[in-house]
Short mmCIF file of C-alpha atoms in Angstrom, two decimals:
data_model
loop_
_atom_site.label_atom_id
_atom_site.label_comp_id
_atom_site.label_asym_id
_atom_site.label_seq_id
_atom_site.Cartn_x
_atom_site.Cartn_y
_atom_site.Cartn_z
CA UNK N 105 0.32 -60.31 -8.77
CA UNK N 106 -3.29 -59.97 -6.84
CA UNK N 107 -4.47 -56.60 -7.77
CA UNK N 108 -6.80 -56.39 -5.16
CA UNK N 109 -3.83 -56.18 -2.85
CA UNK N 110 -2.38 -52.94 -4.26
CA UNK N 111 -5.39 -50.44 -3.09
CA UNK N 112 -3.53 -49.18 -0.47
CA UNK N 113 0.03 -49.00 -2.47
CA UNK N 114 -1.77 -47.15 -5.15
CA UNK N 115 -2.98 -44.53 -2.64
CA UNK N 116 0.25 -43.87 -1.63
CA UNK N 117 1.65 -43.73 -4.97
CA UNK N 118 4.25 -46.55 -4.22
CA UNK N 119 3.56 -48.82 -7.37
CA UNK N 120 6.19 -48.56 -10.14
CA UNK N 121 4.94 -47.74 -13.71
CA UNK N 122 3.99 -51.24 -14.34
CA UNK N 123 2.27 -52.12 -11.46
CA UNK N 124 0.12 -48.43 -11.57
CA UNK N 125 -0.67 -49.37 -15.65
CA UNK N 126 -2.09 -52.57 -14.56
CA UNK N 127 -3.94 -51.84 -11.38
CA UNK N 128 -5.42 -49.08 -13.07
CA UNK N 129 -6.77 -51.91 -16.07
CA UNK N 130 -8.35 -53.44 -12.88
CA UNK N 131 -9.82 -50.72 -11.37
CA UNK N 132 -12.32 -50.51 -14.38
CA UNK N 133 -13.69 -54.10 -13.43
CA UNK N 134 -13.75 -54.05 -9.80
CA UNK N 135 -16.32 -52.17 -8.46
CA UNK N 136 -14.84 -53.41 -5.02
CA UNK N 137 -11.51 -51.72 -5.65
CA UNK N 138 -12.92 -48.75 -6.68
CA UNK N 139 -14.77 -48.34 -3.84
CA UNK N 140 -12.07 -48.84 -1.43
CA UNK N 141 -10.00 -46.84 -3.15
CA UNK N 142 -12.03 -43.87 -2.59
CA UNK N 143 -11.67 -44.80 0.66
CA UNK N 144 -7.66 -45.06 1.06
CA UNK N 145 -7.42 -41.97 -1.58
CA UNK N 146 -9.09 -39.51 1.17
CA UNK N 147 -6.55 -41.03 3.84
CA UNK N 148 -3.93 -40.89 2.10
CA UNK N 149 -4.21 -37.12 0.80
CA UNK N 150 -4.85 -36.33 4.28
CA UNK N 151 -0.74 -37.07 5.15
CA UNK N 152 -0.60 -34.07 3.19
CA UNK N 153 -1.37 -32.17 6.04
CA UNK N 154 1.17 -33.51 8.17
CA UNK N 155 4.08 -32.29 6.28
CA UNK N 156 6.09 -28.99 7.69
CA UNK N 157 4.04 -26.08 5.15
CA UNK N 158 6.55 -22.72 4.88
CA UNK N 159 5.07 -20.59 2.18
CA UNK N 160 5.66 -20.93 -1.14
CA UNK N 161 7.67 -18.04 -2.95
CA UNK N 162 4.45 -15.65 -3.85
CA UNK N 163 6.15 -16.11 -7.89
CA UNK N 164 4.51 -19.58 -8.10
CA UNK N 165 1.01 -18.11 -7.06
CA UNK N 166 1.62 -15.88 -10.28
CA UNK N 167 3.19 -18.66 -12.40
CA UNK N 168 0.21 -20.86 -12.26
CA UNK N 169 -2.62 -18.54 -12.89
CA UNK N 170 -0.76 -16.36 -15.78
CA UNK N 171 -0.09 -20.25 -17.05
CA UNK N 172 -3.71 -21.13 -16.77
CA UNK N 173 -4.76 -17.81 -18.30
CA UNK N 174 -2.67 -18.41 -21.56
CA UNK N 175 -3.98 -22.09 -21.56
CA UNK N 176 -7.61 -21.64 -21.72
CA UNK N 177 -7.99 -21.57 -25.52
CA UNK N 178 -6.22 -24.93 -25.48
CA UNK N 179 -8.69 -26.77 -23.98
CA UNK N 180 -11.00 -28.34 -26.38
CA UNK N 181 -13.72 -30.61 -25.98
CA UNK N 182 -12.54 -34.11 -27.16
CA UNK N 183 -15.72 -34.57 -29.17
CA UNK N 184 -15.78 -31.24 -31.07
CA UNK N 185 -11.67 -31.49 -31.33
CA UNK N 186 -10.12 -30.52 -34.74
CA UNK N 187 -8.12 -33.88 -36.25
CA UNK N 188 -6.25 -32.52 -38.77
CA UNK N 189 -2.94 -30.58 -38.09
CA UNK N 190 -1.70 -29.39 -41.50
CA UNK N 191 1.21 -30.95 -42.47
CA UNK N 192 0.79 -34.82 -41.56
CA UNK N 193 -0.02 -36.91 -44.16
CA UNK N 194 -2.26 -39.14 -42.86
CA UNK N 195 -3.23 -43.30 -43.77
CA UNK N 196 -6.70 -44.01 -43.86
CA UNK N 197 -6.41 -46.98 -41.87
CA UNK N 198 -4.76 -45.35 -38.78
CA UNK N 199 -7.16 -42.81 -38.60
CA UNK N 200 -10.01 -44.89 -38.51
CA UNK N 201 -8.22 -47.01 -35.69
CA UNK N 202 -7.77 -43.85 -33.36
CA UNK N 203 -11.43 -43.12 -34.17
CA UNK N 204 -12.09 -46.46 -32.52
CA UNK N 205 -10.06 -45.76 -29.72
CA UNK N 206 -12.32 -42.40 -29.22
CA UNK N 207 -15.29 -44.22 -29.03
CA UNK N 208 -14.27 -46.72 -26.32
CA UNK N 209 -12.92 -44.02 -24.42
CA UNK N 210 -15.95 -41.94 -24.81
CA UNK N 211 -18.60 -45.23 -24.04
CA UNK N 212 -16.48 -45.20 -20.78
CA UNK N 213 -17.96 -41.91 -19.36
CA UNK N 214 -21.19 -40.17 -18.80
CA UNK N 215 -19.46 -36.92 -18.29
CA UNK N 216 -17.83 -34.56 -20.92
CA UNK N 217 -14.17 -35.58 -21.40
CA UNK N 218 -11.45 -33.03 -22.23
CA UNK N 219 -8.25 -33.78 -23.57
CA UNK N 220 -6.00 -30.65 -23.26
CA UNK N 221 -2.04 -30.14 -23.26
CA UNK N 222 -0.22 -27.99 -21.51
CA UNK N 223 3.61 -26.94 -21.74
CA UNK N 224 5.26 -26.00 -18.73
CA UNK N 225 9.03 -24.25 -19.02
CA UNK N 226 10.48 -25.28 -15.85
CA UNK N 227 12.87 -23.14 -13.55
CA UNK N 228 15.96 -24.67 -15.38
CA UNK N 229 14.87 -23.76 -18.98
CA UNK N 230 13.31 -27.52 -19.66
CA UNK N 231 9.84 -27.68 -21.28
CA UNK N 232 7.47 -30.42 -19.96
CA UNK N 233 4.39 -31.17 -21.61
CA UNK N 234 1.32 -32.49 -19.50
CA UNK N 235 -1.49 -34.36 -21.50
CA UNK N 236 -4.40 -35.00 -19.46
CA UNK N 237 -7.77 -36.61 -20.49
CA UNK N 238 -6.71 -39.30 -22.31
CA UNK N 239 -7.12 -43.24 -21.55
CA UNK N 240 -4.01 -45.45 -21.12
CA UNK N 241 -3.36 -46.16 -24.59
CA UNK N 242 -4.30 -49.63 -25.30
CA UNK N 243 -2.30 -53.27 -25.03
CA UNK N 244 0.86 -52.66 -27.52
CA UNK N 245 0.42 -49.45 -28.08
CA UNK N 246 1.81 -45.81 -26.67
CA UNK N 247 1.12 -42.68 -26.82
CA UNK N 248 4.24 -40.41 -28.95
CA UNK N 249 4.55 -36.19 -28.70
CA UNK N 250 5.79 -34.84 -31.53
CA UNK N 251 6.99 -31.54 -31.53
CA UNK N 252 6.78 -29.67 -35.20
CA UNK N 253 8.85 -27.07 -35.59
CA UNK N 254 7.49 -24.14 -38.37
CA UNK N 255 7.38 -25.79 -41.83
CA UNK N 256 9.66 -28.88 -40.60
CA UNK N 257 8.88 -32.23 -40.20
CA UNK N 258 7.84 -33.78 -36.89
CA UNK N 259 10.39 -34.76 -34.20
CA UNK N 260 9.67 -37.13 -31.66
CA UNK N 261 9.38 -36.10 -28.51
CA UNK N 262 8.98 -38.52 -26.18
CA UNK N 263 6.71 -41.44 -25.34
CA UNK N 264 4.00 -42.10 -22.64
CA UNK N 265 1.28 -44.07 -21.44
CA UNK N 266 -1.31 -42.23 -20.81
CA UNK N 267 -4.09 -42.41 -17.73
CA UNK N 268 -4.97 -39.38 -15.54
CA UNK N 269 -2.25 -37.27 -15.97
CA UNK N 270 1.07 -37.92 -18.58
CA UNK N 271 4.14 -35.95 -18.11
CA UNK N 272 6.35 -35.75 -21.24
CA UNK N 273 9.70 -33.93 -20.75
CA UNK N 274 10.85 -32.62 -23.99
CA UNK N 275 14.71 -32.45 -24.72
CA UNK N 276 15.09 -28.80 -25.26
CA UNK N 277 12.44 -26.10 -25.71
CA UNK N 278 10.37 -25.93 -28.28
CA UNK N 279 10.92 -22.87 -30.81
CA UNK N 280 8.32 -20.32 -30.77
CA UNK N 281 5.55 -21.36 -33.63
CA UNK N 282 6.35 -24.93 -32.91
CA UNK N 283 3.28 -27.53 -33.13
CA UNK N 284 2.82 -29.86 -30.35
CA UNK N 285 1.13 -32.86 -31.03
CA UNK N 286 0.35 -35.94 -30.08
CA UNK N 287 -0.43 -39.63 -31.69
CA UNK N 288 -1.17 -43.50 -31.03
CA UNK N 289 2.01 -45.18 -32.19
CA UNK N 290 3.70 -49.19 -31.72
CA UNK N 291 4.68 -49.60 -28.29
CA UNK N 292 8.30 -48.52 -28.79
CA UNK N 293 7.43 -45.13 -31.21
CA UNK N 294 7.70 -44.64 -34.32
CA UNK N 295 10.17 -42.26 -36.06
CA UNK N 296 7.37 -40.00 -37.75
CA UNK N 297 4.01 -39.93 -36.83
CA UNK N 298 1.82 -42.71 -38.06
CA UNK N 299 -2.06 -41.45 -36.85
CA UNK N 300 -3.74 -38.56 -36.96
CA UNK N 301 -3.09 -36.46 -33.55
CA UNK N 302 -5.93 -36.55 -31.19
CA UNK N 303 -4.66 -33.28 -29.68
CA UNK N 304 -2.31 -30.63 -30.69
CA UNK N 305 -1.39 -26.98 -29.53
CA UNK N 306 0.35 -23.98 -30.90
CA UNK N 307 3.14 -22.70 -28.86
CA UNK S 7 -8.27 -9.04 -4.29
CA UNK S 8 -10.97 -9.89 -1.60
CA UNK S 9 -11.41 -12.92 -1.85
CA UNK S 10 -15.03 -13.18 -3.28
CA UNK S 11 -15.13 -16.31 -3.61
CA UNK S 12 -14.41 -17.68 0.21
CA UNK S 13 -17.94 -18.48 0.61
CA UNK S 14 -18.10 -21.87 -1.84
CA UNK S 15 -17.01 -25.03 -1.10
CA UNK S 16 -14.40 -26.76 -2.92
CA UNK S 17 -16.13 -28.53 -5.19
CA UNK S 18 -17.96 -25.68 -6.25
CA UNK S 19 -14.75 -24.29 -7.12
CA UNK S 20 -13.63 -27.04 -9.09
CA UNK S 21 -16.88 -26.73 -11.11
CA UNK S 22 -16.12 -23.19 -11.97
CA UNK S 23 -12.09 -23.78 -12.70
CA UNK S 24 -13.98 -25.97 -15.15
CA UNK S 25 -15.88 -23.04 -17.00
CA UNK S 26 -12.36 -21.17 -16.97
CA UNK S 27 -12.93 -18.98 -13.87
CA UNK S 28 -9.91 -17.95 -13.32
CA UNK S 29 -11.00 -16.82 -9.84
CA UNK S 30 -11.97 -20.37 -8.58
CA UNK S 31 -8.66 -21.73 -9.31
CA UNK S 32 -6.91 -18.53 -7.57
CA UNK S 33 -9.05 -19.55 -4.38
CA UNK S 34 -8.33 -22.96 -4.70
CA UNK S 35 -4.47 -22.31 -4.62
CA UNK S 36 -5.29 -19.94 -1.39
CA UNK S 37 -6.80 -22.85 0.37
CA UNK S 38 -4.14 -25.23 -0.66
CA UNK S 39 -1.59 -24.06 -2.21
CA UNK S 40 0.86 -23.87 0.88
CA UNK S 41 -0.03 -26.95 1.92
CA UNK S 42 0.53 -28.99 -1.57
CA UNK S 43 4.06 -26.53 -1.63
CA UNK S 44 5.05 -28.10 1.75
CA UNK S 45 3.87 -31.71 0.94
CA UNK S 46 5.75 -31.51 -2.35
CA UNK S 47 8.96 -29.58 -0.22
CA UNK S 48 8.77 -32.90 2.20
CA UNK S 49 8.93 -35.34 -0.64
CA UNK S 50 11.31 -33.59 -3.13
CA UNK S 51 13.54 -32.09 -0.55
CA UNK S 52 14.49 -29.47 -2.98
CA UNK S 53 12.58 -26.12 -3.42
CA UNK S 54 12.44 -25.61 -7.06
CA UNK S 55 11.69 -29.15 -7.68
CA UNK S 56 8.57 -28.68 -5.43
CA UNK S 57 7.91 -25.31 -7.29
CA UNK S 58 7.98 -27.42 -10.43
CA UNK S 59 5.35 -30.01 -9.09
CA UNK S 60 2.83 -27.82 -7.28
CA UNK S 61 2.34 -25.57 -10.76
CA UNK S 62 1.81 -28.75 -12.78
CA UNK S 63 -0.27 -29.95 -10.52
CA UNK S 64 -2.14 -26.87 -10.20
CA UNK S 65 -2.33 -26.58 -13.75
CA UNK S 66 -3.73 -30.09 -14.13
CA UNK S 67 -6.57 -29.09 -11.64
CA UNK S 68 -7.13 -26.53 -14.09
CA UNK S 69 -6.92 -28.76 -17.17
CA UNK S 70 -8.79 -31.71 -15.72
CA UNK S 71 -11.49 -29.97 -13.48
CA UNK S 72 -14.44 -30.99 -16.00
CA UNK S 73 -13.09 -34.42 -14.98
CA UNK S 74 -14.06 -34.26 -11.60
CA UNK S 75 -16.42 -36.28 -10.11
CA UNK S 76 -17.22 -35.61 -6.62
CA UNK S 77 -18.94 -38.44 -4.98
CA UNK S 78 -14.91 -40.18 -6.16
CA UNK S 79 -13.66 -38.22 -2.79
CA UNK S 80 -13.28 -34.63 -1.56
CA UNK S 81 -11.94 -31.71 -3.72
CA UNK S 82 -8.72 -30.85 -1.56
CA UNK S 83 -7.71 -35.11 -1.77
CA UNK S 84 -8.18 -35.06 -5.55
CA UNK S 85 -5.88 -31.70 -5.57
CA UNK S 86 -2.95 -33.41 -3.17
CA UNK S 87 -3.12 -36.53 -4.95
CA UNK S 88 -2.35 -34.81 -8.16
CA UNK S 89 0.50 -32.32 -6.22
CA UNK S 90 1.62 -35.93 -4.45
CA UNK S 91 1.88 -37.78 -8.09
CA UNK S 92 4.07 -34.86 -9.56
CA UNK S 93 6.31 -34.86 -6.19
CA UNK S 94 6.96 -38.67 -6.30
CA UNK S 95 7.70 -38.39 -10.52
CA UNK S 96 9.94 -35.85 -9.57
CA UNK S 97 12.16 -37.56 -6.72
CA UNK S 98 12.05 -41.24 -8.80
CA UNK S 99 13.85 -39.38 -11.88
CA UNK S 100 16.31 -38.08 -9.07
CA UNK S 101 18.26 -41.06 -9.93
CA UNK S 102 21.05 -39.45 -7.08
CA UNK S 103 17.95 -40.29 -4.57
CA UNK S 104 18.73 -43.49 -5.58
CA UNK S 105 22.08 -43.47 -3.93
CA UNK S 106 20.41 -42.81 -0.72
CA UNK S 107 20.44 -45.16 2.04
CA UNK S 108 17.10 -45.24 4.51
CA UNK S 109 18.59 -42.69 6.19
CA UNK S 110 16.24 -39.90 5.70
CA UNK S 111 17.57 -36.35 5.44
CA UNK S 112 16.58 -34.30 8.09
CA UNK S 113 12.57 -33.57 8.43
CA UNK S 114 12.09 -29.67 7.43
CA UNK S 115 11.59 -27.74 10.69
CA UNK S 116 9.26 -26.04 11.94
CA UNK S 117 11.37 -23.39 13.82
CA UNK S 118 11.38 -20.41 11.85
CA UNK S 119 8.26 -21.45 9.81
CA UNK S 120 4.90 -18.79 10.46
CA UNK S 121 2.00 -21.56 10.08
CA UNK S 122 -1.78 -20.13 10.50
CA UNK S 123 -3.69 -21.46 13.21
CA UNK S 124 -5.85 -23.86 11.38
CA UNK S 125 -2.73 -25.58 9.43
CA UNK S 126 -0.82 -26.19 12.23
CA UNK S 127 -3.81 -27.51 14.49
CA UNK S 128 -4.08 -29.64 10.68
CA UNK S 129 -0.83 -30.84 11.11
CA UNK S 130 -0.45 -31.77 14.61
CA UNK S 131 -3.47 -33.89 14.19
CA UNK S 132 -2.58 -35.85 11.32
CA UNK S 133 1.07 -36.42 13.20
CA UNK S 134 -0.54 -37.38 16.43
CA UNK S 135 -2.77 -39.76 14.40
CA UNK S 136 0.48 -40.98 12.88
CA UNK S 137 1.80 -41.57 16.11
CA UNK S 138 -0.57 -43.99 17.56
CA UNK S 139 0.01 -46.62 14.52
CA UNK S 140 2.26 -49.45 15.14
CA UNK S 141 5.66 -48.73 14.70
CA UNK S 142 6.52 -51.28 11.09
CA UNK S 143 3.32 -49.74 9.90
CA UNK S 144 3.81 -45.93 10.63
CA UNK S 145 7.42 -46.69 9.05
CA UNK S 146 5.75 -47.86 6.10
CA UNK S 147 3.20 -44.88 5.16
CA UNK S 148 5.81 -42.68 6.13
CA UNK S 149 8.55 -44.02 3.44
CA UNK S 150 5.99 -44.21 0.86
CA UNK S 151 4.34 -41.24 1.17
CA UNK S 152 6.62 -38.81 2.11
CA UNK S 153 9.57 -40.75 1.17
CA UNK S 154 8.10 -41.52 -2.63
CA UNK S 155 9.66 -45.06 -2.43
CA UNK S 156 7.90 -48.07 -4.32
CA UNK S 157 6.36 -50.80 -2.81
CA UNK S 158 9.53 -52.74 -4.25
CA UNK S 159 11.76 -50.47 -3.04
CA UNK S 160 10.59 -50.76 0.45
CA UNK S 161 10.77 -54.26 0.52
CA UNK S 162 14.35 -54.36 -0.49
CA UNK S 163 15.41 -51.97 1.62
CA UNK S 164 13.71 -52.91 4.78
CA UNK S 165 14.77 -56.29 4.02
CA UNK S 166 10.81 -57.90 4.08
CA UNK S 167 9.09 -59.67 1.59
CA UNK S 168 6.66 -57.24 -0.46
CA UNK S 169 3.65 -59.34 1.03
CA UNK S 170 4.31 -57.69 4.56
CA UNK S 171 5.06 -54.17 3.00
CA UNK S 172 1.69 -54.42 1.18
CA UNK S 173 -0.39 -55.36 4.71
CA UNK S 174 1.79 -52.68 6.43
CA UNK S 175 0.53 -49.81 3.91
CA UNK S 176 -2.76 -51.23 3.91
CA UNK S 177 -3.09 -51.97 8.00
CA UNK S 178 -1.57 -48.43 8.84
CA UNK S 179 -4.01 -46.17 5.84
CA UNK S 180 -6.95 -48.24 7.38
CA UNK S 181 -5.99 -47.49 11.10
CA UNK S 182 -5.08 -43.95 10.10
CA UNK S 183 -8.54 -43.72 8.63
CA UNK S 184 -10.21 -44.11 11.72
CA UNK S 185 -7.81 -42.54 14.37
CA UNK S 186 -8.72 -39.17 11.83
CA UNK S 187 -12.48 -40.23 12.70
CA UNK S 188 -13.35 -39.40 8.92
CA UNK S 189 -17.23 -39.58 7.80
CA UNK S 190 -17.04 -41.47 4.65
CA UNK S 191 -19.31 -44.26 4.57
CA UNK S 192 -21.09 -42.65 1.89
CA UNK S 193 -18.13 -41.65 -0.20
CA UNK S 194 -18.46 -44.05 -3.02
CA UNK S 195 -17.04 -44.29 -6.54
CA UNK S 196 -19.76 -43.37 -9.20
CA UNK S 197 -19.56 -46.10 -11.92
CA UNK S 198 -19.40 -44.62 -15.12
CA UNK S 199 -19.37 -47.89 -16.95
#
């Protein structure tokens, strides 16, 4: 697979997981991809326009910003984050491998970075959480969301990669109370969580 | 609400959804929000699906706004491209979309929709644009983009080998670029390395 050749593709959106995991790898080492890209990504959104726009129903205006107003105390600057969510015993060795992963993540950026999660409750009563800020999780490895119910133990809750934006949809809702957190794991998961979080939220 | 905010440009926006300003982001939805609900309509075919993707994409605006970098591209492509991303999760986990042939269902009209002025001069200048592109490549932008198929998928279903679909997408976003005579030669990617 030449990378190079999947600018455009990526623009659109039309590579599959796979493809998007490892063009994004590339991206980080070719300054003339990158540039391009910035390119094609202005094009691209620009399609956007050409689509048929009836106005949307004036409830998702509403949605979004009483959403965003409830979420505000969840976002937390990754290098002032809390890493301890009561209740997870933690090994010594796992948490000083995530605290690697932090600092290549941070060495990456000039600018701030903010890891935040979100949890959306769709239209048909399905919660989906959104984790944004946080690097594709390295070779052999994958993110895992936990979801903690009060006093219980954790329950997985789904797997992702990571990069820009993750989407995690949760089988059922979490209870009210519920911790939401989120750890480096195996590729493949782990039944109970096996690093400290690097983000977690209340519900 | 007046909208006291009208005066700043986008990316001044996004800096203050970054500070929490509720009030940027509120603009920011005014400016695009029908247009990333119609984009997201076009893809998911399905109105609460595109509901579902233009407040998590809104929300990830909010989220992600200290994350913005500007000289990366314009404000309004960094906010479809996240609207665009959701849309095309959404219709892949369709997995009755799979079932579909080529045959695309029937573009949403425009009888019967009120557009403003400005979005439907928008509009008929990014389909006129569309127009003038060779007729393999237009097909191609237009499947992937609106259509959320994969590269792979494409070249399955149009029976080509992915080689052609890949200089299709990238002949047609090129030519598209400068039929929509956009500025950008100083639009570059800020190395953060």
């Amino acid at each position: 697979m030449d990378l190079h050749d999947l600018t455009a593709a990526y623009a659109l959106d039309a590579l599959d997981a796979d493809e998007t995991e490892a063009y994004e790898r590339h991206l980080g080492q070719c300054e003339e991809c990158r540039e391009q890209l910035a390119e094609l990504n202005d094009t691209a959104a620009s399609l956007a326009f050409g689509a048929v726009a009836p106005a949307p129903p004036p409830r998702l205006r509403a949605a979004i910003l009483e959403q965003a107003g409830a979420e505000r105390s969840n976002v937390v600057p990754l290098h002032r984050r809390r890493w301890v969510v009561r209740g997870l015993a933690l090994g010594a060795a796992a948490a000083a491998c995530v605290v690697v992963g932090l600092a290549v993540a941070l060495s990456r950026s000039n600018h701030e970075q903010f890891v935040s999660v979100g949890l959306t409750r769709g239209a048909n009563g399905n919660a989906t959480l959104t984790v944004t800020g946080l690097d594709a999780a390295p070779q052999g490895k994958t993110y895992e969301a936990w979801v903690i119910p009060k006093g219980q133990a954790p329950r997985p809750a789904g797997l992702f990669p990571g990069g820009r934006t993750a989407t995690v949809h949760l089988h059922g809702v979490p209870q009210k109370g519920a911790v939401i957190a989120v750890t480096v794991e195996r590729a493949g998961g782990a039944p109970a969580p096996t690093s400290t979080p690097l983000v977690t939220t209340q519900t | 609400m007046a909208r006291q905010l009208a005066h700043l440009s986008d990316e001044a926006l996004v800096l203050l959804a970054a500070r929490s300003e509720e009030s940027a982001l509120a603009e920011l939805y005014d400016r695009y929000g029908r247009t990333a609900y119609g984009l997201a309509l076009r893809v998911v075919r399905d109105p609460g699906l595109a509901e579902d993707a233009v407040q998590e994409a809104f929300l990830a605006v909010w989220r992600n706004a200290a994350r913005f970098v500007p000289e990366q591209g314009r404000a309004s492509a960094w906010i479809l491209t996240l609207v665009h991303r959701r849309a095309v999760d959404a219709v892949r986990r369709e997995q009755r979309r799979r079932a579909d042939s080529l045959e695309r269902a029937p573009e949403p009209s425009v009888e019967g929709v009120e557009e403003d002025a400005w979005l439907r001069f928008q509009r008929e200048r990014v389909q006129a644009a569309l127009r003038h592109l060779p007729d393999a490549q237009r097909e191609a932008l237009e499947l992937a983009y609106y259509g959320g198929f994969s590269q792979s998928e494409l070249a399955e279903r149009l029976g080509q080998p992915l080689g052609t679909i890949k200089s299709r997408m990238f002949g047609g976003l090129s030519r598209l670029r400068e039929l929509l005579g956009e500025p950008g030669t100083e639009v570059t990617w800020t190395s953060t390395t």
